[in-house]
GROMACS .gro file of C-alpha atoms in nm:
model
  237
    1UNK     CA    1  -0.005  -0.004   0.008
    2UNK     CA    2   0.128   0.344  -0.096
    3UNK     CA    3   0.202   0.593   0.186
    4UNK     CA    4   0.013   0.910   0.098
    5UNK     CA    5  -0.011   1.054   0.436
    6UNK     CA    6   0.207   1.102   0.738
    7UNK     CA    7   0.154   1.241   1.092
    8UNK     CA    8   0.378   1.495   1.246
    9UNK     CA    9   0.465   1.257   1.525
   10UNK     CA   10   0.589   1.003   1.276
   11UNK     CA   11   0.853   1.246   1.145
   12UNK     CA   12   1.077   1.188   1.450
   13UNK     CA   13   0.960   0.837   1.517
   14UNK     CA   14   1.056   0.483   1.422
   15UNK     CA   15   1.097   0.430   1.049
   16UNK     CA   16   1.010   0.074   1.067
   17UNK     CA   17   0.672   0.158   1.219
   18UNK     CA   18   0.604   0.386   0.925
   19UNK     CA   19   0.659   0.097   0.691
   20UNK     CA   20   0.459  -0.142   0.902
   21UNK     CA   21   0.167   0.106   0.904
   22UNK     CA   22   0.178   0.111   0.517
   23UNK     CA   23   0.162  -0.277   0.512
   24UNK     CA   24  -0.094  -0.324   0.782
   25UNK     CA   25  -0.383  -0.381   0.533
   26UNK     CA   26  -0.172  -0.649   0.358
   27UNK     CA   27  -0.101  -0.822   0.694
   28UNK     CA   28  -0.451  -0.864   0.825
   29UNK     CA   29  -0.367  -1.226   0.924
   30UNK     CA   30  -0.115  -1.114   1.158
   31UNK     CA   31  -0.175  -1.044   1.543
   32UNK     CA   32  -0.131  -0.683   1.651
   33UNK     CA   33  -0.057  -0.624   2.014
   34UNK     CA   34  -0.328  -0.451   2.222
   35UNK     CA   35  -0.277  -0.097   2.322
   36UNK     CA   36  -0.011  -0.043   2.604
   37UNK     CA   37  -0.136   0.120   2.926
   38UNK     CA   38   0.114   0.412   2.886
   39UNK     CA   39  -0.022   0.540   2.551
   40UNK     CA   40  -0.379   0.458   2.692
   41UNK     CA   41  -0.309   0.697   2.984
   42UNK     CA   42  -0.198   0.966   2.730
   43UNK     CA   43  -0.546   0.916   2.550
   44UNK     CA   44  -0.738   0.954   2.875
   45UNK     CA   45  -0.531   1.269   2.973
   46UNK     CA   46  -0.586   1.437   2.644
   47UNK     CA   47  -0.952   1.351   2.628
   48UNK     CA   48  -1.012   1.497   2.973
   49UNK     CA   49  -0.824   1.813   2.881
   50UNK     CA   50  -1.036   1.857   2.569
   51UNK     CA   51  -1.352   1.813   2.771
   52UNK     CA   52  -1.221   2.080   3.026
   53UNK     CA   53  -1.151   2.334   2.757
   54UNK     CA   54  -1.473   2.267   2.573
   55UNK     CA   55  -1.708   2.227   2.863
   56UNK     CA   56  -1.535   2.316   3.191
   57UNK     CA   57  -1.540   1.960   3.331
   58UNK     CA   58  -1.477   1.612   3.222
   59UNK     CA   59  -1.670   1.278   3.234
   60UNK     CA   60  -1.463   0.959   3.322
   61UNK     CA   61  -1.660   0.718   3.128
   62UNK     CA   62  -1.493   0.491   2.874
   63UNK     CA   63  -1.712   0.616   2.589
   64UNK     CA   64  -1.623   0.979   2.662
   65UNK     CA   65  -1.248   0.924   2.724
   66UNK     CA   66  -1.163   0.683   2.454
   67UNK     CA   67  -1.430   0.766   2.193
   68UNK     CA   68  -1.380   0.566   1.876
   69UNK     CA   69  -1.116   0.342   2.042
   70UNK     CA   70  -1.349   0.235   2.325
   71UNK     CA   71  -1.425  -0.096   2.153
   72UNK     CA   72  -1.063  -0.218   2.124
   73UNK     CA   73  -0.984  -0.164   2.487
   74UNK     CA   74  -1.127  -0.424   2.739
   75UNK     CA   75  -1.306  -0.285   3.043
   76UNK     CA   76  -1.042  -0.436   3.282
   77UNK     CA   77  -0.761  -0.262   3.089
   78UNK     CA   78  -0.940   0.073   3.079
   79UNK     CA   79  -1.013   0.055   3.462
   80UNK     CA   80  -0.652  -0.010   3.530
   81UNK     CA   81  -0.539   0.271   3.305
   82UNK     CA   82  -0.789   0.513   3.464
   83UNK     CA   83  -0.667   0.414   3.805
   84UNK     CA   84  -0.310   0.494   3.709
   85UNK     CA   85  -0.425   0.829   3.560
   86UNK     CA   86  -0.554   0.968   3.884
   87UNK     CA   87  -0.258   1.212   3.934
   88UNK     CA   88  -0.261   1.312   3.569
   89UNK     CA   89  -0.634   1.393   3.587
   90UNK     CA   90  -0.599   1.591   3.910
   91UNK     CA   91  -0.315   1.786   3.755
   92UNK     CA   92  -0.533   1.851   3.442
   93UNK     CA   93  -0.799   1.998   3.666
   94UNK     CA   94  -0.541   2.204   3.861
   95UNK     CA   95  -0.398   2.340   3.533
   96UNK     CA   96  -0.745   2.429   3.398
   97UNK     CA   97  -0.837   2.615   3.727
   98UNK     CA   98  -0.507   2.802   3.769
   99UNK     CA   99  -0.365   2.870   3.425
  100UNK     CA  100  -0.332   3.216   3.295
  101UNK     CA  101  -0.439   3.111   2.944
  102UNK     CA  102  -0.758   3.250   2.830
  103UNK     CA  103  -0.942   2.914   2.795
  104UNK     CA  104  -1.217   3.066   2.592
  105UNK     CA  105  -0.975   3.157   2.310
  106UNK     CA  106  -0.822   2.799   2.299
  107UNK     CA  107  -0.938   2.546   2.036
  108UNK     CA  108  -0.873   2.188   2.149
  109UNK     CA  109  -0.772   1.889   1.949
  110UNK     CA  110  -0.760   2.053   1.604
  111UNK     CA  111  -0.665   1.833   1.308
  112UNK     CA  112  -0.475   2.019   1.032
  113UNK     CA  113  -0.336   1.889   0.701
  114UNK     CA  114  -0.090   2.033   0.452
  115UNK     CA  115   0.064   1.911   0.135
  116UNK     CA  116   0.448   1.856   0.107
  117UNK     CA  117   0.505   1.762  -0.257
  118UNK     CA  118   0.267   1.463  -0.321
  119UNK     CA  119   0.254   1.369   0.061
  120UNK     CA  120  -0.013   1.489   0.301
  121UNK     CA  121   0.121   1.592   0.635
  122UNK     CA  122  -0.126   1.585   0.921
  123UNK     CA  123  -0.120   1.693   1.281
  124UNK     CA  124  -0.356   1.690   1.578
  125UNK     CA  125  -0.284   2.002   1.776
  126UNK     CA  126  -0.366   1.968   2.160
  127UNK     CA  127  -0.477   2.330   2.176
  128UNK     CA  128  -0.403   2.662   2.005
  129UNK     CA  129  -0.522   3.023   1.977
  130UNK     CA  130  -0.448   3.294   1.723
  131UNK     CA  131  -0.087   3.345   1.863
  132UNK     CA  132  -0.019   3.030   2.077
  133UNK     CA  133   0.032   2.663   2.026
  134UNK     CA  134   0.015   2.413   2.330
  135UNK     CA  135   0.120   2.054   2.344
  136UNK     CA  136   0.017   1.846   2.643
  137UNK     CA  137   0.260   1.580   2.778
  138UNK     CA  138   0.178   1.307   3.038
  139UNK     CA  139   0.554   1.295   3.134
  140UNK     CA  140   0.739   1.492   3.390
  141UNK     CA  141   0.920   1.802   3.263
  142UNK     CA  142   1.192   1.716   3.004
  143UNK     CA  143   1.282   1.896   2.702
  144UNK     CA  144   1.307   1.628   2.433
  145UNK     CA  145   1.409   1.714   2.087
  146UNK     CA  146   1.106   1.527   1.948
  147UNK     CA  147   0.884   1.761   2.156
  148UNK     CA  148   1.053   2.071   2.002
  149UNK     CA  149   1.012   1.929   1.643
  150UNK     CA  150   0.655   1.839   1.700
  151UNK     CA  151   0.558   2.199   1.806
  152UNK     CA  152   0.759   2.337   1.510
  153UNK     CA  153   0.560   2.107   1.287
  154UNK     CA  154   0.236   2.238   1.421
  155UNK     CA  155   0.358   2.586   1.358
  156UNK     CA  156   0.445   2.485   0.995
  157UNK     CA  157   0.096   2.337   0.959
  158UNK     CA  158  -0.079   2.644   1.078
  159UNK     CA  159   0.126   2.916   0.913
  160UNK     CA  160   0.505   2.884   0.866
  161UNK     CA  161   0.544   3.251   0.832
  162UNK     CA  162   0.388   3.349   1.168
  163UNK     CA  163   0.567   3.350   1.492
  164UNK     CA  164   0.358   3.156   1.751
  165UNK     CA  165   0.421   3.133   2.112
  166UNK     CA  166   0.496   2.764   2.191
  167UNK     CA  167   0.428   2.590   2.511
  168UNK     CA  168   0.483   2.240   2.650
  169UNK     CA  169   0.262   2.159   2.951
  170UNK     CA  170   0.368   1.860   3.167
  171UNK     CA  171   0.117   1.676   3.387
  172UNK     CA  172   0.342   1.377   3.510
  173UNK     CA  173   0.473   1.546   3.827
  174UNK     CA  174   0.302   1.622   4.146
  175UNK     CA  175   0.163   1.942   3.982
  176UNK     CA  176   0.127   2.060   3.626
  177UNK     CA  177   0.422   2.258   3.476
  178UNK     CA  178   0.401   2.511   3.191
  179UNK     CA  179   0.711   2.563   2.986
  180UNK     CA  180   0.727   2.844   2.718
  181UNK     CA  181   0.982   2.762   2.452
  182UNK     CA  182   1.275   2.993   2.433
  183UNK     CA  183   1.407   3.150   2.109
  184UNK     CA  184   1.676   2.878   2.126
  185UNK     CA  185   1.433   2.604   2.167
  186UNK     CA  186   1.218   2.726   1.871
  187UNK     CA  187   1.532   2.761   1.638
  188UNK     CA  188   1.643   2.398   1.730
  189UNK     CA  189   1.282   2.268   1.682
  190UNK     CA  190   1.247   2.431   1.341
  191UNK     CA  191   1.582   2.297   1.221
  192UNK     CA  192   1.493   1.948   1.349
  193UNK     CA  193   1.150   1.963   1.192
  194UNK     CA  194   1.287   2.052   0.849
  195UNK     CA  195   1.542   1.773   0.876
  196UNK     CA  196   1.296   1.511   0.979
  197UNK     CA  197   1.039   1.621   0.715
  198UNK     CA  198   1.292   1.591   0.435
  199UNK     CA  199   1.433   1.258   0.569
  200UNK     CA  200   1.082   1.111   0.614
  201UNK     CA  201   0.981   1.223   0.260
  202UNK     CA  202   1.288   1.046   0.114
  203UNK     CA  203   1.207   0.719   0.326
  204UNK     CA  204   0.847   0.721   0.206
  205UNK     CA  205   0.963   0.744  -0.153
  206UNK     CA  206   1.188   0.442  -0.084
  207UNK     CA  207   0.904   0.253   0.075
  208UNK     CA  208   0.667   0.327  -0.194
  209UNK     CA  209   0.913   0.212  -0.456
  210UNK     CA  210   0.980  -0.116  -0.285
  211UNK     CA  211   0.822  -0.416  -0.450
  212UNK     CA  212   1.011  -0.670  -0.249
  213UNK     CA  213   0.884  -0.851   0.065
  214UNK     CA  214   1.187  -0.740   0.274
  215UNK     CA  215   1.173  -0.414   0.466
  216UNK     CA  216   1.367  -0.128   0.339
  217UNK     CA  217   1.373   0.039   0.679
  218UNK     CA  218   1.611  -0.035   0.958
  219UNK     CA  219   1.463  -0.097   1.304
  220UNK     CA  220   1.502   0.173   1.556
  221UNK     CA  221   1.505   0.007   1.895
  222UNK     CA  222   1.413   0.214   2.190
  223UNK     CA  223   1.220   0.186   2.512
  224UNK     CA  224   0.923   0.309   2.314
  225UNK     CA  225   0.910  -0.035   2.133
  226UNK     CA  226   0.736  -0.174   2.444
  227UNK     CA  227   0.435   0.064   2.371
  228UNK     CA  228   0.395  -0.007   1.993
  229UNK     CA  229   0.104  -0.201   1.862
  230UNK     CA  230   0.344  -0.361   1.606
  231UNK     CA  231   0.558  -0.501   1.883
  232UNK     CA  232   0.447  -0.856   1.834
  233UNK     CA  233   0.551  -0.872   1.461
  234UNK     CA  234   0.853  -0.653   1.459
  235UNK     CA  235   1.205  -0.778   1.524
  236UNK     CA  236   1.297  -0.467   1.710
  237UNK     CA  237   1.166  -0.592   2.042
   0.00000   0.00000   0.00000
């Protein structure tokens, strides 16, 4: 299957995952691993924050928190993930009640697409206003390069000629932490994003041109492999 679309988060992610996603329809007879509790907690946190921004409160039901993914997650798994999300949800409410952002001006979970040559690049922005882009993280405060590149990608999707305030908000500690990116962070993120975009575009062309059964991508083994739904069929684990 030809890759015609790529998500912003895939630009700095595992190249083998990109190829596995492109082949997923051809591998329907293979077993895909169930969603791991860590990304499931991230879904719960982001859904709760979206509800807070839209409605001023959140509902902790499986249907409201997982939406279209509720049917692929067993009730027991969801209840365990919800239990382990208690501090995240408390921090989400604390942030909502104490932040200096004008919540009424924020648009949550906005999906934006943009063409890069023949490939469509997509992104799901956690929240943004006319001059600000916000990315929510379930981790403790840490300035990963992938976070900087991700925010740069969202800025590129919205309007690459406009200078946005870029924020990372971390919910993994004892309290939420807002971090406004510095000029240095923004410059680093922009450079990383451009490099990642060009590298991924080249890789997609290689994958789309491959008519062999062998993979063209090398496996990028990291701790994140444990969370990947392709972990049961990939030799990177």
